[in-house]
XYZ file of C-alpha atoms in Angstrom:
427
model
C 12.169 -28.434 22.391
C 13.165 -24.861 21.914
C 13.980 -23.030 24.863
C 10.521 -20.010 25.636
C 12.312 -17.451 28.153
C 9.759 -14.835 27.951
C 10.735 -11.856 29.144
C 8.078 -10.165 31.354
C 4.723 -9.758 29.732
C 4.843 -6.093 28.163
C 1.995 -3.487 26.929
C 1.576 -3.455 23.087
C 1.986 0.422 22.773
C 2.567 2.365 19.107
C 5.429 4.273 18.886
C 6.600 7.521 17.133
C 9.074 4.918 15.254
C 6.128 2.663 14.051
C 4.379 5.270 12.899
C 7.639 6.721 11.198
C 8.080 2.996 9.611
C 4.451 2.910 8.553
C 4.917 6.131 7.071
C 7.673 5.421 4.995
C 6.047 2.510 3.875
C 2.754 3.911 2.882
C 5.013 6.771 0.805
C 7.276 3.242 -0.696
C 4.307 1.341 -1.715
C 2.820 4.305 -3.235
C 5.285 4.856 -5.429
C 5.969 1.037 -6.366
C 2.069 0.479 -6.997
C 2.872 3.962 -9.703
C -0.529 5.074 -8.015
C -0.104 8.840 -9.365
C -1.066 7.004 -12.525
C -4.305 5.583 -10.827
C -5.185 8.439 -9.550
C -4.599 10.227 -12.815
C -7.060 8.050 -14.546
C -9.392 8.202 -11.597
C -9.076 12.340 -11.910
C -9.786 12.258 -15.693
C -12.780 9.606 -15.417
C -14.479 11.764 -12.532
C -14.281 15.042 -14.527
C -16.073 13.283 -17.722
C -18.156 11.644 -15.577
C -19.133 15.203 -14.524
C -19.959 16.632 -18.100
C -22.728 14.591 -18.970
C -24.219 15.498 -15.808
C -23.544 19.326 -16.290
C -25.013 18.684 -19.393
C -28.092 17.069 -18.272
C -28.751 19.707 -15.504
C -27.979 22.384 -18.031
C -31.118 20.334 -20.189
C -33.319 20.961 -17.399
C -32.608 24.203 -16.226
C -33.226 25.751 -20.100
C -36.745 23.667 -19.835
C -36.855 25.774 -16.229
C -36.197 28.841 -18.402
C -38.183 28.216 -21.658
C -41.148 28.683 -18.584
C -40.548 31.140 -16.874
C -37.697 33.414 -19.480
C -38.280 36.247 -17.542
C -35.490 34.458 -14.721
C -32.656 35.399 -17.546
C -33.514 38.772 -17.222
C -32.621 38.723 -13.280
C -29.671 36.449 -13.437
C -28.106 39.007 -15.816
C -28.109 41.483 -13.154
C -25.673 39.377 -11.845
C -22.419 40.587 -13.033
C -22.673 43.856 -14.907
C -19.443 42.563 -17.072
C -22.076 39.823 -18.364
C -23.894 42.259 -21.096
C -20.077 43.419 -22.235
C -19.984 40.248 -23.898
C -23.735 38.608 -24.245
C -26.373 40.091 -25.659
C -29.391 39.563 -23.037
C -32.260 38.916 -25.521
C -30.190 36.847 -27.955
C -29.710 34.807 -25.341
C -32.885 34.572 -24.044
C -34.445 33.786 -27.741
C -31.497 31.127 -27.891
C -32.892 29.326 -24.449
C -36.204 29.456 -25.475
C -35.183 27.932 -29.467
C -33.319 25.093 -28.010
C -34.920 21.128 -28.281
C -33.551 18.296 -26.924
C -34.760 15.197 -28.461
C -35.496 11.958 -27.940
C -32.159 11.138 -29.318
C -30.004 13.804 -27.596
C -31.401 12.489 -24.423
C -30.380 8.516 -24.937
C -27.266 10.307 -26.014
C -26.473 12.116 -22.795
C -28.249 8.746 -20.667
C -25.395 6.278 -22.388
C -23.057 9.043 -21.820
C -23.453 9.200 -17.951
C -23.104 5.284 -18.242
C -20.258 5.212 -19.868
C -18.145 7.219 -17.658
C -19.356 6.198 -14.388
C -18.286 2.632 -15.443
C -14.934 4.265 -16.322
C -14.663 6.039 -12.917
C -15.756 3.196 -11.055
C -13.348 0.925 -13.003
C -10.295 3.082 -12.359
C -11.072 3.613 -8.663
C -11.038 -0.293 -8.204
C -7.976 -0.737 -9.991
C -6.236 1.130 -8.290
C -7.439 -0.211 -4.662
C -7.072 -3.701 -6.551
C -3.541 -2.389 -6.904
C -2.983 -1.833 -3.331
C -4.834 -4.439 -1.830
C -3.431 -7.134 -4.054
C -7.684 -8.018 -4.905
C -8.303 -8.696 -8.645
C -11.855 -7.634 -9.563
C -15.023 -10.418 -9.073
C -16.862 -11.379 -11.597
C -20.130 -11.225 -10.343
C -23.101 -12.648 -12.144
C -25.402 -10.656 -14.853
C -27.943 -9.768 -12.577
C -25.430 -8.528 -10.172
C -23.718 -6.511 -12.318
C -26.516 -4.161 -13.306
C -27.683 -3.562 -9.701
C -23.898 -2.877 -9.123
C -23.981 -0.669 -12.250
C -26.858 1.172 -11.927
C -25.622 1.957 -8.154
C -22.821 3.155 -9.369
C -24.560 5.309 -12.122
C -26.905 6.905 -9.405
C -23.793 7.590 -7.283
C -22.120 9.671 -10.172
C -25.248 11.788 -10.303
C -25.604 12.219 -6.730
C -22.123 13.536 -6.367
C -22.262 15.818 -9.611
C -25.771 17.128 -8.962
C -23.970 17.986 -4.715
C -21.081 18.844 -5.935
C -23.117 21.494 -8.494
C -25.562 22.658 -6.035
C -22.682 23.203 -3.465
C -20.334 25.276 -5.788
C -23.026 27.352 -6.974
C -24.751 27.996 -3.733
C -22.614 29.600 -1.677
C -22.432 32.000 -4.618
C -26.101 32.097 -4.896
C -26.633 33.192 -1.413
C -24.094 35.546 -1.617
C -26.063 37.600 -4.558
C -28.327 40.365 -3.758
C -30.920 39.122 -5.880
C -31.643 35.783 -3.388
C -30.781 38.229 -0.319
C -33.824 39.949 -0.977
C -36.080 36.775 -1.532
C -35.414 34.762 1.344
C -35.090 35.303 4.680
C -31.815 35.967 6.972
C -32.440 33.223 8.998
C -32.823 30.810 6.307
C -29.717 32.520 4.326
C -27.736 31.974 7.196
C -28.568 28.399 8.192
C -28.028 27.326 4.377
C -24.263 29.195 5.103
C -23.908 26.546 7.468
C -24.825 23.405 5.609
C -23.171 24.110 2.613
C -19.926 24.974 4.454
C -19.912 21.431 6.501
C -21.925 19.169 4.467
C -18.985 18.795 1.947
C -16.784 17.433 4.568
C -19.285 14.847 5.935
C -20.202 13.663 2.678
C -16.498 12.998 1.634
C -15.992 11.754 4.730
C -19.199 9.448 4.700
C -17.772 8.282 1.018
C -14.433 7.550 1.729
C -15.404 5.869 4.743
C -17.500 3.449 3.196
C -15.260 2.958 -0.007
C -12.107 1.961 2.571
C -14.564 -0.683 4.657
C -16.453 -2.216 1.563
C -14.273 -1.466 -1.316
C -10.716 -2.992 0.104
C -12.438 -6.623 0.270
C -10.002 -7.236 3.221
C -12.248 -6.248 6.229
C -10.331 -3.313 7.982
C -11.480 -2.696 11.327
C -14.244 0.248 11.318
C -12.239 2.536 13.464
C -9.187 2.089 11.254
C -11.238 3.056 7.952
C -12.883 6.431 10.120
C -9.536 7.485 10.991
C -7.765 7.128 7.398
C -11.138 8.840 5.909
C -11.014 11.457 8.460
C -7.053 11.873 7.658
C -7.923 12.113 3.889
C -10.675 14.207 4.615
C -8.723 16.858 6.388
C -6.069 16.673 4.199
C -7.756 17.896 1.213
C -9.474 20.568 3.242
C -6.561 21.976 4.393
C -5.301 21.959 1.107
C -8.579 23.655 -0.408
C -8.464 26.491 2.744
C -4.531 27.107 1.437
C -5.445 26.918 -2.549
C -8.398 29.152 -2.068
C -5.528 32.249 -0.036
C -3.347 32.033 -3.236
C -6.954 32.988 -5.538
C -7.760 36.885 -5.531
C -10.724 36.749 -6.534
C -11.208 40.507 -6.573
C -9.767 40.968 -9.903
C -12.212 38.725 -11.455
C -15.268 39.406 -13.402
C -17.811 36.282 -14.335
C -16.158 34.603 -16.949
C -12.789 34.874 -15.353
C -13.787 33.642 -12.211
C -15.796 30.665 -13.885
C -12.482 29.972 -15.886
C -10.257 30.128 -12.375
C -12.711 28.273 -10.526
C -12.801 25.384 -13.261
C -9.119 25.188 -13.092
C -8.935 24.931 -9.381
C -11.530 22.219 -9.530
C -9.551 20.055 -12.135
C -6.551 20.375 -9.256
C -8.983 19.855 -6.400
C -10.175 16.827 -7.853
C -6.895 15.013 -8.625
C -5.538 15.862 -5.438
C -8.670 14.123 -3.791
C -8.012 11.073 -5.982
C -3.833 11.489 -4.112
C -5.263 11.411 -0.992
C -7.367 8.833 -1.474
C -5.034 5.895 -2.446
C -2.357 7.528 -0.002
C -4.598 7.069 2.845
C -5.980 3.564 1.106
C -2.198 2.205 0.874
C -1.633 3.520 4.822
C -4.310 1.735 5.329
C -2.873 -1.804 3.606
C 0.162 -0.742 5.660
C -1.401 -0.726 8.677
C -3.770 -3.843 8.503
C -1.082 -5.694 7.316
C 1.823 -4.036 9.415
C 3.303 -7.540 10.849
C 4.348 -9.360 7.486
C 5.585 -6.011 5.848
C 7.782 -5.196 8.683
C 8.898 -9.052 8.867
C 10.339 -9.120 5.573
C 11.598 -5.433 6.054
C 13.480 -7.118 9.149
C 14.550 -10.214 6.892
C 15.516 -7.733 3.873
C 17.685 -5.508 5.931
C 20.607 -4.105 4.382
C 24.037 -5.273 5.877
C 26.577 -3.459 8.611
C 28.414 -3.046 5.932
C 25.858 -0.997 3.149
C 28.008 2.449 2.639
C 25.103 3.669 0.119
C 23.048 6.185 2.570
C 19.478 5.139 1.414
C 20.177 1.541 2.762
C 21.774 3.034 5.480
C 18.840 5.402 6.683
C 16.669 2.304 5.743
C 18.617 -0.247 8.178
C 18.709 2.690 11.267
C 14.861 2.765 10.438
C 13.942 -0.558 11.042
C 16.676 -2.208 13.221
C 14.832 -1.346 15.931
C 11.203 -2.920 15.891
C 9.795 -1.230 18.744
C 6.117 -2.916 17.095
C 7.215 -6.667 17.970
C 9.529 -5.785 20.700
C 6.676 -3.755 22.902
C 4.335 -7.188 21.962
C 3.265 -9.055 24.951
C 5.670 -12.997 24.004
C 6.907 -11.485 20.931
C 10.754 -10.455 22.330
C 12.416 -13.093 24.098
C 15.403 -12.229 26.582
C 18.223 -14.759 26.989
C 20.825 -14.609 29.275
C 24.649 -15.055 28.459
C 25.572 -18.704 28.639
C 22.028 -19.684 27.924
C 20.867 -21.603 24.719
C 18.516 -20.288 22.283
C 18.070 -23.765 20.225
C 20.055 -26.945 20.636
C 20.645 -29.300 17.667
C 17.463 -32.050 16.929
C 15.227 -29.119 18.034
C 11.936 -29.117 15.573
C 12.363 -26.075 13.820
C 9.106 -24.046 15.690
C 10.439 -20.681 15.306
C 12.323 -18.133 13.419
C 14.388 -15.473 15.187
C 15.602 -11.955 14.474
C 18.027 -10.822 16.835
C 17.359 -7.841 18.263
C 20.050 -6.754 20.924
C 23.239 -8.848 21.509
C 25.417 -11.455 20.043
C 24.903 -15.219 19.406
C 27.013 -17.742 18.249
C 25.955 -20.329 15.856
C 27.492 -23.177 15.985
C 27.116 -26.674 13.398
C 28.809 -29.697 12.468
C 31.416 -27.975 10.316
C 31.142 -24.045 11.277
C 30.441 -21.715 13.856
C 29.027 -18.263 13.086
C 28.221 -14.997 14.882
C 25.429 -13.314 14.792
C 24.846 -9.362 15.508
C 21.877 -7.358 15.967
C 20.063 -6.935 12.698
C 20.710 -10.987 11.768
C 18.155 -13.489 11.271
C 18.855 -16.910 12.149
C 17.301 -20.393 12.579
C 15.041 -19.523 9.561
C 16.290 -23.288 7.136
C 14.932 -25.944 9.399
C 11.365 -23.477 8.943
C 11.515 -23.466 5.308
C 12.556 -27.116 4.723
C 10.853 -28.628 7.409
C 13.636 -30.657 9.203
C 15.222 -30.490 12.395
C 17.981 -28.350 13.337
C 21.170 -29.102 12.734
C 23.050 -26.477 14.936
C 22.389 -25.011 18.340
C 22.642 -21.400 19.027
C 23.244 -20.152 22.052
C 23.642 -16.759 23.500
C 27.089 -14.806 23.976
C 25.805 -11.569 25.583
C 22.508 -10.826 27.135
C 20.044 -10.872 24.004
C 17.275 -9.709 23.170
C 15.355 -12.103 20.015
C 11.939 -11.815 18.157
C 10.506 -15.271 17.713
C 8.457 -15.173 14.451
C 6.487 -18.557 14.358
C 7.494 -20.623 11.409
C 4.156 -20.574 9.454
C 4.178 -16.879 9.814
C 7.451 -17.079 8.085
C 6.646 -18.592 5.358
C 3.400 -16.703 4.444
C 5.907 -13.709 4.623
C 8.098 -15.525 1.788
C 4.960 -16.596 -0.070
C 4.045 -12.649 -0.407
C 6.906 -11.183 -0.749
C 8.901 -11.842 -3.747
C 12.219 -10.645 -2.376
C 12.467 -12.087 0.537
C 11.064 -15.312 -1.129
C 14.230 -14.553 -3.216
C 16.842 -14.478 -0.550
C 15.323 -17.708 0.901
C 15.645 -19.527 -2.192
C 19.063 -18.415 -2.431
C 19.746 -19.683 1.382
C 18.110 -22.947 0.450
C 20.222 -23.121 -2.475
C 23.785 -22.653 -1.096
C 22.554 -25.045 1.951
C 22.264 -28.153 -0.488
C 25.619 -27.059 -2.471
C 27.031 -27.527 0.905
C 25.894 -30.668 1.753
C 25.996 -32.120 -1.370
């Protein structure tokens, strides 16, 4: 049996370098998964999704108006740049001309359908993306509870997302000053300035827990929503310094605040899958920095990106500060001894150990896997290893091991190749 010289049981703590590691592989991922483009398409479907309901809320405000057309007449007081470019009573005549059908109505109804099913397409996709999930195929019934959810949500978020642009502007205006109360002015101030946070942070919350299909841990999702979530404020408080809004009349400021909107939005969509993929990285942190370890460019890599990469994950402060996970051995003192079952796989961490078989002996520096054949072919060892120097090894149980290959591509690669030039040897 292999040799189990714990060192002393230690504290799982997380360091500044795993965070630095899970940083640079949320930022990798990201760009291997192309997820600008998903959040492109998520951008675009959200907007569209948007005009129908514009549309529809436009539809009920002129029915609003056709009662009561006298409300044009105040609204125009407005902005006094308005009746440089509108004439008031044309306008008002138009409003009260307008009919929408039966068939404009289906038309704007199939139209909201339509693009939520885009939007919530897209958004999947790209979680699918990062999460490795294909889409279920759920049964009929299912799928129109599902889609008229999401439907419902689209409105929801375009009618708040309406009603929160436009009334902080609303309260602002004389004309409402005068109508309601202070106190009432002042507490709607309040609401509309925090209830866009909690409700993106409410959504994003629940889209990370239920949406991912791999049950993050609660606390996990809050904290990536709450990251995304102050993200994109931050962003929005710095966008909104670089507007001067003093210079602009109505239709200029409409045209400016539609632009920043179109930005705002695909940012958010950025953010999102960012903080989704740190989340992947962080649920699944052990078998991504496994075959990291087992990928690790060479002592000898003069090109600086593999460089920076190896000085960024030589040191795996996430398995070494795990309570059985580093092993010390003393000099003299054997690691593995030939017949051993192959039980583990080890990454040596601080040291040197010599390798030694039938027909070669081998040394191995920190940075080198070793042991890892018997694992992946099931046999018993045929070489003992045994330790030069004091060392320091990370024992990676062999069926961890192998689900590492089985995900990973690459690594499954370099195996193969190992396996290969093993039975060329011996044959």
């Amino acid at each position: 049996m292999e040799q189990q010289n714990s060192s002393a049981p230690k504290t799982k703590r997380y360091t500044l370098r795993t965070f630095v590691q899970e940083t640079f592989l949320t930022g990798n991922f990201f760009i291997q998964n192309d997820l600008i483009t998903y959040a492109s398409a998520c951008a675009f479907s959200f907007l569209f999704s948007l005009l129908p309901v514009v549309i529809m809320c436009a539809v009920i405000l002129i029915r609003v108006l056709k009662a009561s057309p006298s409300v044009l007449n105040n609204l125009y007081q407005f902005d006094t740049g308005f009746s440089q470019i509108l004439d008031v009573s044309h306008l008002v005549n138009s409003v009260l001309d307008f009919q929408g059908g039966i068939v404009f109505n289906i038309v704007v109804g199939v139209f909201i359908f339509w693009m939520a099913r885009r939007l919530f397409n897209s958004t999947m996709k790209g979680i699918g993306c990062i999460f490795h999930k294909e889409l279920v195929v759920r049964p009929l019934v299912s799928q129109l509870i599902v889609v008229a959810g999401e439907v419902l949500l689209v409105v929801v978020i375009a009618l708040a997302i309406f009603v929160l642009t436009s009334g902080r502007t609303l309260l602002e205006t004389s004309f409402l000053q005068e109508l309601i109360p202070p106190v009432i002015i002042a507490q709607s101030n309040r609401l509309v300035r925090f209830l866009p946070a909690t409700l993106m942070f409410s959504f994003v919350t629940i889209c990370f827990k239920v949406a991912t299909r791999t049950h993050p841990r609660w606390k996990h999702c809050i904290l990536a929503a709450a990251a995304c979530t102050l993200t994109f404020f931050a962003f929005s408080f710095f966008s909104s310094m670089l507007q001067n809004t003093t210079t602009y009349n109505m239709i200029y400021g409409v045209m400016s605040s539609i632009i920043i909107l179109l930005l705002k939005v695909f940012v958010f969509f950025i953010l999102f899958l960012f903080f989704a993929q740190a989340l992947f990285v962080h649920q699944f942190f052990d078998q991504l920095l496994l075959g990291e370890l087992y990928l690790l460019p060479g002592r000898d890599e003069t090109q600086l990106h593999l460089v920076l990469r190896r000085l960024l994950f030589i040191d795996p402060d996430y398995f070494i500060l795990r309570m059985a996970a580093a092993t010390d051995y003393k000099s003299g003192e054997m690691i593995y001894q030939e017949g051993d079952q192959g039980e583990w796989v080890y990454f040596l961490a601080q040291g040197q150990v010599q390798i030694t078989g039938k027909h070669h002996i081998q040394q191995c520096h920190p940075g080198d896997f070793f042991g890892e054949l018997p694992c992946i072919l099931g046999r018993s060892r045929e070489e003992s290893a045994m330790a030069e120097t004091q060392v320091q090894v990370i024992r990676i149980e062999a069926e961890d091991f192998i689900s590492m290959l089985e995900k990973n591509p690459t690594a499954n690669k370099k195996a193969l190749s190992q396996v290969s030039n093993y039975f060329s040897s011996h044959s």
